[in-house]
Tab-separated table of C-alpha atoms in Angstrom:
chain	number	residue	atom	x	y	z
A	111	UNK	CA	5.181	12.229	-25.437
A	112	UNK	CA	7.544	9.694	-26.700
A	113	UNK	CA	10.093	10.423	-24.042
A	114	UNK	CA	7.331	10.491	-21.378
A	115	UNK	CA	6.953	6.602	-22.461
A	116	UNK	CA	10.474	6.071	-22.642
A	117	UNK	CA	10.740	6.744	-18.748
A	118	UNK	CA	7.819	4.769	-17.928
A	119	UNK	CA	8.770	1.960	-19.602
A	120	UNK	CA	12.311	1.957	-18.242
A	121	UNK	CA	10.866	2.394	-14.393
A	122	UNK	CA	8.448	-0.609	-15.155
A	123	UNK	CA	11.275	-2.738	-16.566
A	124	UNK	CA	14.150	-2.024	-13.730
A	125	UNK	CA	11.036	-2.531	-11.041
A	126	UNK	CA	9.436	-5.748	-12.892
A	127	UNK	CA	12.802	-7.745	-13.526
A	128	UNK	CA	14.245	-7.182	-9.954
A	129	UNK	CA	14.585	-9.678	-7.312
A	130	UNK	CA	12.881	-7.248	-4.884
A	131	UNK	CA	9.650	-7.888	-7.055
A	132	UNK	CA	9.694	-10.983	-7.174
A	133	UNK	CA	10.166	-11.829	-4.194
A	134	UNK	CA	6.929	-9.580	-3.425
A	135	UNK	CA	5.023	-11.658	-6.163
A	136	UNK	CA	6.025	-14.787	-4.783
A	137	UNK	CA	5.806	-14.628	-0.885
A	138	UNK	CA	2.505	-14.609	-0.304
A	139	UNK	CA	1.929	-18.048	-2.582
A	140	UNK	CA	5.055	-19.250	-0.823
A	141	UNK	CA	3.020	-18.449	2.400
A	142	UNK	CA	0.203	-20.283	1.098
A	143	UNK	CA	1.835	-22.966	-0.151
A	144	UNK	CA	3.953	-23.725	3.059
A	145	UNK	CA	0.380	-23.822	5.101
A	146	UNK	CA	-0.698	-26.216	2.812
A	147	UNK	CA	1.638	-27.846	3.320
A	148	UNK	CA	1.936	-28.110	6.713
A	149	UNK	CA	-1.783	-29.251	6.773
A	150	UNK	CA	-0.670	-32.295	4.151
A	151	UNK	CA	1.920	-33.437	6.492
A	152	UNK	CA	-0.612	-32.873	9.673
A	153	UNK	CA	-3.002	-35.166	8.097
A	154	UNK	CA	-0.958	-37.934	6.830
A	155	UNK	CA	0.214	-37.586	10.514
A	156	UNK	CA	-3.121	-37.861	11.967
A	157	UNK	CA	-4.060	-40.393	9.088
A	158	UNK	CA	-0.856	-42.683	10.539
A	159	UNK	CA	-1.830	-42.317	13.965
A	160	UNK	CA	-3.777	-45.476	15.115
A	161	UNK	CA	-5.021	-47.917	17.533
A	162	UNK	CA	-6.082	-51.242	17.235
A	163	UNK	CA	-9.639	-52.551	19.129
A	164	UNK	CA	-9.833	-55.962	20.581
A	165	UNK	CA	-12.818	-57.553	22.244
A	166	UNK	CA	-14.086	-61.292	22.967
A	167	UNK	CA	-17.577	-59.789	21.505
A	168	UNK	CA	-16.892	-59.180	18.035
A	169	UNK	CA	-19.825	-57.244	17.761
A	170	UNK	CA	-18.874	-54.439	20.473
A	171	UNK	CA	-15.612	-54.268	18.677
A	172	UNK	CA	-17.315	-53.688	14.816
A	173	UNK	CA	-19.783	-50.934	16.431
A	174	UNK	CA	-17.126	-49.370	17.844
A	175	UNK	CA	-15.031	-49.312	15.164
A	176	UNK	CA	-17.792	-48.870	12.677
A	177	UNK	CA	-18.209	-44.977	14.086
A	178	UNK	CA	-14.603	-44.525	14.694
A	179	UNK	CA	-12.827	-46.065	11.503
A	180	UNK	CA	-9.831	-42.894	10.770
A	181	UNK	CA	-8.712	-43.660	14.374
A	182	UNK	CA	-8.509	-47.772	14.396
A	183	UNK	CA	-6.688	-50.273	12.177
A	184	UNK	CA	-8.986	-52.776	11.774
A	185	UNK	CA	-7.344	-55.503	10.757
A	186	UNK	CA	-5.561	-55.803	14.412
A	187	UNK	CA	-7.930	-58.364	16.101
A	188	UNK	CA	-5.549	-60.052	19.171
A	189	UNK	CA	-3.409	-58.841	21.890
A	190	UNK	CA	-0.509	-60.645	20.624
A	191	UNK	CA	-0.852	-58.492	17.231
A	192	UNK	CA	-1.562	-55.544	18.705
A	193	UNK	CA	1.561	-55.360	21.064
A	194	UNK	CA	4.133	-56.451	18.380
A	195	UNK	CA	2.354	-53.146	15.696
A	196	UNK	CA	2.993	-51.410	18.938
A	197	UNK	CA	6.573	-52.279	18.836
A	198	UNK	CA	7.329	-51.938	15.791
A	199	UNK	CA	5.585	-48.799	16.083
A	200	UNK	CA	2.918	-49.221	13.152
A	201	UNK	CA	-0.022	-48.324	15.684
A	202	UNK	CA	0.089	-46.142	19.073
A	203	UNK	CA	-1.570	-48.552	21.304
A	204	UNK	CA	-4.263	-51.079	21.724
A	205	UNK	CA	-7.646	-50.567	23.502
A	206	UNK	CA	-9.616	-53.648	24.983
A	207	UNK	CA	-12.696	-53.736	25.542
A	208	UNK	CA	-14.001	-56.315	28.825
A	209	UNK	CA	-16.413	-56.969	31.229
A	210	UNK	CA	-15.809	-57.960	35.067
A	211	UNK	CA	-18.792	-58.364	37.719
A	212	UNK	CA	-21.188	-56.420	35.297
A	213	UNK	CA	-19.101	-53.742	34.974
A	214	UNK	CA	-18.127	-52.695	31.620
A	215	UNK	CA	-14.573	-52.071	31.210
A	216	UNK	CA	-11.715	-50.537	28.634
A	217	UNK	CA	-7.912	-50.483	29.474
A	218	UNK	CA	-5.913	-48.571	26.971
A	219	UNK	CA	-2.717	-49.771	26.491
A	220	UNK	CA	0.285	-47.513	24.663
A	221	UNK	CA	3.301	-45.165	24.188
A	222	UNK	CA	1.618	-42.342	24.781
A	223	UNK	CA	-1.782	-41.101	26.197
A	224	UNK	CA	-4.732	-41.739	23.995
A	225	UNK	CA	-5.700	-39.187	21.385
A	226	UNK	CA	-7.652	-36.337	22.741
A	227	UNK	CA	-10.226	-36.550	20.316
A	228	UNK	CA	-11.063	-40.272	20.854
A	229	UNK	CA	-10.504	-40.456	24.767
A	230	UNK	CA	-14.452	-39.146	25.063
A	231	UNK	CA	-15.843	-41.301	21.998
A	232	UNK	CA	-14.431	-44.124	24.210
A	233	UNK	CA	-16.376	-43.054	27.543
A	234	UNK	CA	-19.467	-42.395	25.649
A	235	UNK	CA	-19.371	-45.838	24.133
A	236	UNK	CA	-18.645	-47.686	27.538
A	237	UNK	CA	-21.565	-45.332	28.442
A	238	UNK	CA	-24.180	-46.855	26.056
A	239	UNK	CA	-23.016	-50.531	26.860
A	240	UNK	CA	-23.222	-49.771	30.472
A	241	UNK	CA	-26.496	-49.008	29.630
A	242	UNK	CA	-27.721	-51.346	27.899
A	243	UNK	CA	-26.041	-53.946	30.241
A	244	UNK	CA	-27.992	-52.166	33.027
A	245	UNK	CA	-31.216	-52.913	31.662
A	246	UNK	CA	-30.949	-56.478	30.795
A	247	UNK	CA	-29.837	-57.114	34.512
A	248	UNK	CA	-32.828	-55.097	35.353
A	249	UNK	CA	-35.658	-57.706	33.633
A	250	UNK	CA	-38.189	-54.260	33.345
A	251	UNK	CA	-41.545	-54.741	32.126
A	252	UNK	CA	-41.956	-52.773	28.445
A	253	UNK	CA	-43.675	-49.985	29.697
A	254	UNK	CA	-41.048	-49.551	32.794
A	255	UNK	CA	-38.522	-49.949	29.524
A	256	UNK	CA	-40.075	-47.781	27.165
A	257	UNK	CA	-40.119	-44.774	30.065
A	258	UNK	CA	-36.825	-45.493	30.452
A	259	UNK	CA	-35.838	-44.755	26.722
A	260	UNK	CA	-37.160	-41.086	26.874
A	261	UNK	CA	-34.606	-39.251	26.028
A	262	UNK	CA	-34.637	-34.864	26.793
A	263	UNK	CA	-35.238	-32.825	23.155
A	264	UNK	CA	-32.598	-29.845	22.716
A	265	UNK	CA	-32.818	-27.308	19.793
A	266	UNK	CA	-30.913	-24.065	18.283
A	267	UNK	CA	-32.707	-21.636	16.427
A	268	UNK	CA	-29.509	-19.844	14.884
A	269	UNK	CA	-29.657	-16.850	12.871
A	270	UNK	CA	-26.930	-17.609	10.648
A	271	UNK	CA	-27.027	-15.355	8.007
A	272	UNK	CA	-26.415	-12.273	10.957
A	273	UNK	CA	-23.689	-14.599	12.322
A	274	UNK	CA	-22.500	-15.359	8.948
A	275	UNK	CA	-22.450	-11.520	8.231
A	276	UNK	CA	-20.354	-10.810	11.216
A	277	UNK	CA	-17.709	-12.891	10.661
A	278	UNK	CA	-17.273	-12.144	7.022
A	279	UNK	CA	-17.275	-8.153	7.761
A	280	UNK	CA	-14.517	-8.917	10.282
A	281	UNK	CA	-12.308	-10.771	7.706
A	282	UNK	CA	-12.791	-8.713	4.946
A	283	UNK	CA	-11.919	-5.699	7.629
A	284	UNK	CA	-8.644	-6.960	8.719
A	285	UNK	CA	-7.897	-8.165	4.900
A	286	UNK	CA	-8.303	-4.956	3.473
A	287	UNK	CA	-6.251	-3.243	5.841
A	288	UNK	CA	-3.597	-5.244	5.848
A	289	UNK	CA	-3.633	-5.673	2.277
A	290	UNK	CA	-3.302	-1.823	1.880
A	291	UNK	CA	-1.070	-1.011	4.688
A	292	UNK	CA	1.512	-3.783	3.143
A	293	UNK	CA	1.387	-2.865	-0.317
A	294	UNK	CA	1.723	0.808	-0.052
A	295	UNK	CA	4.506	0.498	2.493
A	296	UNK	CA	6.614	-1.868	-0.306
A	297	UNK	CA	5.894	0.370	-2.624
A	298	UNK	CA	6.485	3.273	-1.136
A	299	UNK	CA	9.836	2.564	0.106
A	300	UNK	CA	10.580	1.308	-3.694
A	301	UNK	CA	9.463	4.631	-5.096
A	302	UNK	CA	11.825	6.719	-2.750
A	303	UNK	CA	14.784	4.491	-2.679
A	304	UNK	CA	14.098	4.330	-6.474
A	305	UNK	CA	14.131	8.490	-7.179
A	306	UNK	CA	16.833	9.380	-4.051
A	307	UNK	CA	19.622	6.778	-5.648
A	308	UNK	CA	19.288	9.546	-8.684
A	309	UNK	CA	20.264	12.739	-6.390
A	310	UNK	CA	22.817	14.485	-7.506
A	311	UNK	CA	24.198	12.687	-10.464
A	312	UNK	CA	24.903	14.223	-13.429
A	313	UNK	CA	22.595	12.045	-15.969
A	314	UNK	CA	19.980	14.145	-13.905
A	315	UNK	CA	21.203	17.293	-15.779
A	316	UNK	CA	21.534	15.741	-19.216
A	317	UNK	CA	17.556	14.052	-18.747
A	318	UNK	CA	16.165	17.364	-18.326
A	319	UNK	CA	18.279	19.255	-20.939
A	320	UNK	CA	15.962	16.682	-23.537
A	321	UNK	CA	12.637	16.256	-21.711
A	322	UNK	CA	11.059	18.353	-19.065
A	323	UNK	CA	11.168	17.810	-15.455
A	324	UNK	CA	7.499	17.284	-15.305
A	325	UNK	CA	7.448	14.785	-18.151
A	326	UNK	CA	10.083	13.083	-16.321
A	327	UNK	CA	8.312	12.681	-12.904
A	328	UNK	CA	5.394	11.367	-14.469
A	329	UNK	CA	7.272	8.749	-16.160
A	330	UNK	CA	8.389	8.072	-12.972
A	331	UNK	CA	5.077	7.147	-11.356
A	332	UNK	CA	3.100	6.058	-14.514
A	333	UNK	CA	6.097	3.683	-14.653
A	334	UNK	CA	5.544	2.336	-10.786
A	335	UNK	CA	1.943	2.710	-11.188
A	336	UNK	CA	2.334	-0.293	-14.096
A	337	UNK	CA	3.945	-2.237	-11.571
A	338	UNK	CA	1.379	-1.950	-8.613
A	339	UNK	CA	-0.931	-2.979	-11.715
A	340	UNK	CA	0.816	-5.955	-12.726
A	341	UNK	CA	1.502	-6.852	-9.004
A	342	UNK	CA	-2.481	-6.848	-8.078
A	343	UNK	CA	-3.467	-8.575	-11.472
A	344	UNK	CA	-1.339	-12.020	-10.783
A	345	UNK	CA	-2.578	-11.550	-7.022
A	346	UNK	CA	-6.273	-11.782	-8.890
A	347	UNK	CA	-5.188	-14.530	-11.238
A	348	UNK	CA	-3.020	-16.375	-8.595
A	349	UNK	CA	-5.755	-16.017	-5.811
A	350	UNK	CA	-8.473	-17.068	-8.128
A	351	UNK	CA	-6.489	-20.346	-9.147
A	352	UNK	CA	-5.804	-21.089	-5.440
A	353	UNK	CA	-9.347	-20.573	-4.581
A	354	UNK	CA	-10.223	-23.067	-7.379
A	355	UNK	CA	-7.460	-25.558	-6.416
A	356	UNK	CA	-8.582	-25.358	-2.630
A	357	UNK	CA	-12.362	-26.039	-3.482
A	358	UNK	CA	-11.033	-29.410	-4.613
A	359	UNK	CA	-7.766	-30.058	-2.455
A	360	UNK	CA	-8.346	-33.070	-0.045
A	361	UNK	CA	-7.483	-31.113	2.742
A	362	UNK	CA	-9.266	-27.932	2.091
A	363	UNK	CA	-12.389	-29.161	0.259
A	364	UNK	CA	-14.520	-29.900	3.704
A	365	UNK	CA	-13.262	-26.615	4.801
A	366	UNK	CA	-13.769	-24.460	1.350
A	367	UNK	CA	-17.906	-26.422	1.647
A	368	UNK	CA	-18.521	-25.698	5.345
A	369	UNK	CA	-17.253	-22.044	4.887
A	370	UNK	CA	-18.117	-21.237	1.222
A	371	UNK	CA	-21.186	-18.578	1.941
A	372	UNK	CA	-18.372	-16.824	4.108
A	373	UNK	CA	-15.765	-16.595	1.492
A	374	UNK	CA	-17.691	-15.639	-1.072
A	375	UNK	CA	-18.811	-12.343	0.873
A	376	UNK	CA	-15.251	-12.042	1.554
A	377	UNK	CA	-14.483	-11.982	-1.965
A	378	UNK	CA	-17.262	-9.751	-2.487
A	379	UNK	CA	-16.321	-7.232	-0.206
A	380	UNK	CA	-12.358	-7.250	-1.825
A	381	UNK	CA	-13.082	-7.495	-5.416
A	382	UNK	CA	-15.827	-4.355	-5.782
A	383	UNK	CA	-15.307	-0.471	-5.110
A	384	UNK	CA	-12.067	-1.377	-2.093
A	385	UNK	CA	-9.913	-2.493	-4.557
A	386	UNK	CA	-10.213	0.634	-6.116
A	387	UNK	CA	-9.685	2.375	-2.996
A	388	UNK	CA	-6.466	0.112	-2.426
A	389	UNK	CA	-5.214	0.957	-5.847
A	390	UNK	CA	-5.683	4.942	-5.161
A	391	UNK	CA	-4.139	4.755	-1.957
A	392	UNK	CA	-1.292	3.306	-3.089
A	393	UNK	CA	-0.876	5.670	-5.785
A	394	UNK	CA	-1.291	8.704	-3.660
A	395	UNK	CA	1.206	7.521	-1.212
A	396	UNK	CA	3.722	6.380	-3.881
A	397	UNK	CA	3.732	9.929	-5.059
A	398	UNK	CA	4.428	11.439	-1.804
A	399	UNK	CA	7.502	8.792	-1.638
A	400	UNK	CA	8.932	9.853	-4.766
A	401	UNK	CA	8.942	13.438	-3.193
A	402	UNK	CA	10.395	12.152	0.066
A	403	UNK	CA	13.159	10.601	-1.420
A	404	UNK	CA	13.772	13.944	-4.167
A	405	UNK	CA	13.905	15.545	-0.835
A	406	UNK	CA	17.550	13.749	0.657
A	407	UNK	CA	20.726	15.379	0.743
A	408	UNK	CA	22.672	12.296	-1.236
A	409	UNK	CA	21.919	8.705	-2.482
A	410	UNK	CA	23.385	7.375	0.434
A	411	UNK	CA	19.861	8.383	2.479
A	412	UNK	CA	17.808	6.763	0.314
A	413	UNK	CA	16.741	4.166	3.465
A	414	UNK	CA	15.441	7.134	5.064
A	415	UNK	CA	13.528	8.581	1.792
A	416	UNK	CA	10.133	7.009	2.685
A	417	UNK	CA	10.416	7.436	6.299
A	418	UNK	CA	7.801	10.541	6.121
A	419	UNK	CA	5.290	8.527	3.757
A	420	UNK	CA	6.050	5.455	6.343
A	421	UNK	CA	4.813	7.311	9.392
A	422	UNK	CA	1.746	8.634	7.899
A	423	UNK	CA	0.750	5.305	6.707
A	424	UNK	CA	1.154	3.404	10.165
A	425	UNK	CA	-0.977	6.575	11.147
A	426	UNK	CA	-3.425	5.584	9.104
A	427	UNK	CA	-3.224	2.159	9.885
A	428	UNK	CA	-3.507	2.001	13.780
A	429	UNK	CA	-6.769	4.317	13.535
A	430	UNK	CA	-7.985	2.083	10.938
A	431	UNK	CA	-7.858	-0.562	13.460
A	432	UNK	CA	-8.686	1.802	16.449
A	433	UNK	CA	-12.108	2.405	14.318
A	434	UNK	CA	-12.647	-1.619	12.528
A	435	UNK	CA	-15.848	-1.651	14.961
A	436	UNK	CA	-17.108	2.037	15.444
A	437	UNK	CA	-16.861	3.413	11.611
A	438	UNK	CA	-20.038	5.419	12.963
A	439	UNK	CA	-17.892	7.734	15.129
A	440	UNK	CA	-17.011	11.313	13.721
A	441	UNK	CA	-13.547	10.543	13.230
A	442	UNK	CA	-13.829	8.270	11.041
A	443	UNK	CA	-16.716	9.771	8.908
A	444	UNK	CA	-14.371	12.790	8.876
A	445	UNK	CA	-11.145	10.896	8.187
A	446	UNK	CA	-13.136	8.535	4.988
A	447	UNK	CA	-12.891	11.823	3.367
A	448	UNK	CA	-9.279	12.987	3.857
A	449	UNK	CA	-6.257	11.860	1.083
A	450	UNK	CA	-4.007	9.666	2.434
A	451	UNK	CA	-6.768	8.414	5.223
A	452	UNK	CA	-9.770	7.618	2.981
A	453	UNK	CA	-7.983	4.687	1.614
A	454	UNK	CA	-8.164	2.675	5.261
A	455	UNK	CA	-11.200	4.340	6.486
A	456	UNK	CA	-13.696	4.595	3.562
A	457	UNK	CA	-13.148	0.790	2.600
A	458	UNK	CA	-14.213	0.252	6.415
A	459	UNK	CA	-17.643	2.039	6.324
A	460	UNK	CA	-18.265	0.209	3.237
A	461	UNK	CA	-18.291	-3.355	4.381
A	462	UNK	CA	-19.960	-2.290	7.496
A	463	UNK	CA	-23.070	-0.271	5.693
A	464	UNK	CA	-22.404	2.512	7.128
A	465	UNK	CA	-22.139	4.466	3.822
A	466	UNK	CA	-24.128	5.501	0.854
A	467	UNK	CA	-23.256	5.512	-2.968
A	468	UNK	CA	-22.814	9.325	-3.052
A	469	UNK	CA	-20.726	9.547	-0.435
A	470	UNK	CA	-18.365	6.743	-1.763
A	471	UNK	CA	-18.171	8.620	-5.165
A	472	UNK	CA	-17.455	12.022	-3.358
A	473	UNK	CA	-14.779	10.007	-1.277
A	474	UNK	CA	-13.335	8.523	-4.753
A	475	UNK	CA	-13.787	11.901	-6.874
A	476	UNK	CA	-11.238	14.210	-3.385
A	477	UNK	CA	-9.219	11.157	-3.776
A	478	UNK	CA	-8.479	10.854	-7.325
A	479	UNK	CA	-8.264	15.575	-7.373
A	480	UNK	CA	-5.755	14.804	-4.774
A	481	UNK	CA	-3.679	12.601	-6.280
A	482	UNK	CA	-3.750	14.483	-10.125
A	483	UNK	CA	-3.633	18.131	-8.077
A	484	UNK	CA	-0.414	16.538	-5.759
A	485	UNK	CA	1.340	15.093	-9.291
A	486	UNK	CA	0.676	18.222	-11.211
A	487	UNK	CA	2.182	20.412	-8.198
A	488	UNK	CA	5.240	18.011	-7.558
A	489	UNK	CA	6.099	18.180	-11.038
A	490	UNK	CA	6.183	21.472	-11.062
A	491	UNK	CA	9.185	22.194	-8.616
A	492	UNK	CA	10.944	18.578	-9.326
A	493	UNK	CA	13.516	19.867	-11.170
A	494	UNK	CA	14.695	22.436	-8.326
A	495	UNK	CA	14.275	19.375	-5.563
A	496	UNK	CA	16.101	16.813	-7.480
A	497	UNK	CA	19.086	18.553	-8.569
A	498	UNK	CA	20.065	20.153	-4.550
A	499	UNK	CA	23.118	18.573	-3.738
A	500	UNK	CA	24.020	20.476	-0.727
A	501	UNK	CA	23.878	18.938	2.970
A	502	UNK	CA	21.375	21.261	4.541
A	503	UNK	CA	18.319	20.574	6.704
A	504	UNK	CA	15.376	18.623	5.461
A	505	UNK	CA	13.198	21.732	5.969
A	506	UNK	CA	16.265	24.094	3.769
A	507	UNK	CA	15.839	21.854	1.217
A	508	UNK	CA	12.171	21.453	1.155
A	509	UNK	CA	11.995	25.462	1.203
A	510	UNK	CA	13.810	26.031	-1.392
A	511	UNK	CA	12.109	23.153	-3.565
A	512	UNK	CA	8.793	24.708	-2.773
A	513	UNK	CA	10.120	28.279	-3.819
A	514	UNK	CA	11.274	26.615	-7.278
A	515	UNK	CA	7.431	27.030	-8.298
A	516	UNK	CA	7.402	30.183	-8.142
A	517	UNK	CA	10.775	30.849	-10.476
């Protein structure tokens, strides 16, 4: 038992304190933290990106500016002032607002085109002092005025928590998929690259003249299993600080509070029964990788070790996707079920409601037999698959690793 350790411990500590790892710990923070800050610099940028107002009625110019204060600097009050901040480049351009032959009138005046955003806040404002311009000239009697004022009454009767529902099945979808196609495909290239750059050398022969081939192998992926532990857990911890820092961030804090019933069903739907699907599925492929790469002729293949285990994933993958919207179909009922499938496809019937408790358990209880069955069996006929040396076929070699089992 204490060699069994020994292994696992050693795979853990060449995985953990390679640059390989953590680079995989670190780019998805350095993703997040490069969006954030792109959105920092976007809104100083907006923040720096003004006009200046100027009227002969000071009170046009304050309501204006009143309702449209991030886009004006207010303390621009004369043409003079305003072309000279235009110079020197401290605004984008100067609006002024006029009148000619009871017509009310704006010329915009700049570098540049005005800002898309404020272009119709300007026409709806020259709108309501057209208006009210209108009906001063017009001298109505009250009631005449009062008809006037009637304005049309438009409602929405939304039912958000269905729309609400949609959209956070549909994130958590694509989020667990991608979060399980990416991890087992790092890991399983790690695990086969990791066991083929130990074909054919000769510690192989002195390892199992002191522990058993089985005991080995299981080292192996207990070892790499630590890893995928470690990797998830400061994704929790990491993920959970972000989410904290973004509820408070200036410019995430009016998006975390529009959005926050959405992200916590997100959450919800990541942190319950999936992650344990994620966690499987990675082990069961990771297993299959360590037998790919026993399975090459020399160390030299090792890039091609997890080619096998790579296939089957991105099989798995595109009829996860093919089936984000119909889990109800056959297929995927059929395929929730299957090792090596029922890590994509289970997770997907389970944020859509399409699946009971039972059959979630049944899915977890083939899936966990699978993967203890599949390590038990692999261990078995390691020895006689690692130590082939000889350039033969993949299906030679295979052959005679499966015929080991029976020696």
């Amino acid at each position: 038992m204490n060699k069994l350790w020994t292994v696992t411990l050693q795979t853990y500590w060449h995985q953990v304190k390679s640059w390989s790892f953590l680079i995989l710990i670190l780019g998805p923070f350095f993703i997040i933290g490069c969006s954030a800050l792109g959105g920092a610099i976007s809104a100083n940028s907006d923040a720096d990106s003004q006009i200046a107002v100027i009227s002969s009625n000071e009170q046009v110019r304050q309501n204006f500016i009143k309702n449209n204060d991030k886009y004006v600097d207010s303390k621009i009050k004369t043409v003079e002032s305003a072309k000279k901040a235009v110079k020197k480049e401290k605004i984008d351009g100067y609006l002024v607002f006029g009148m000619q032959k009871n017509q009310v009138k704006a010329i915009y005046h700049g570098i540049s085109s005005i800002d898309d955003e404020l272009k119709p806040k300007v026409k709806s404002y020259l709108q309501v002092l057209q208006s009210q311009l209108n009906l001063q000239k017009a001298q109505l009697a009250p009631h005449q005025l009062k008809a006037l004022q009637q304005q049309p009454q438009y409602s929405e009767i939304l039912q958000k928590k269905q729309l609400g529902d949609k959209l956070a099945k549909m994130v958590s979808l694509i989020i667990v998929i991608m979060v399980v196609y990416m991890v087992l495909l790092s890991y399983s290239s790690i695990t086969a690259q990791e066991i083929a750059s130990e074909k054919g050398t000769k510690i192989m022969e002195i390892i199992f003249s002191s522990t058993t081939a089985a005991k080995y192998f299981l080292g192996k992926i207990l070892g790499i299993f630590g890893v995928i532990i470690t990797q998830l857990l400061i994704y929790i911890v990491g993920g959970w600080a972000t989410y904290r820092w973004a509820l408070h961030a200036k410019i995430t804090a009016s998006f975390m509070r529009d959005n926050q019933v959405i992200i916590n069903k997100v959450l919800g739907n990541l942190l319950n029964v999936n992650l344990i699907f994620l966690i499987l599925g990675v082990v069961i492929y990771t297993i299959l990788a360590a037998f790919s790469g026993a399975l090459v002729a020399k160390p030299e293949d090792s890039s091609k070790a997890a080619q096998s285990t790579m296939m089957i994933s991105l099989i798995a993958f595109f009829l996860a996707f093919a089936f984000i919207s119909h889990p109800e179909q056959i297929l995927p009922q059929v395929l929730s079920y299957v090792p090596f499938f029922s890590s994509f496809m289970m997770p997907i019937r389970i944020i859509n409601g399409q699946v009971g408790s039972l059959e979630v358990i049944l899915s977890l209880v083939i899936l966990i037999v699978s993967i203890i069955g599949l390590t038990i069996y692999i261990s078995k006929i390691y020895q006689g698959v690692i130590l082939q040396t000889d350039d033969t076929s993949f299906w030679k070699r295979l052959k005679r690793g499966l015929s080991y089992s029976r020696l």
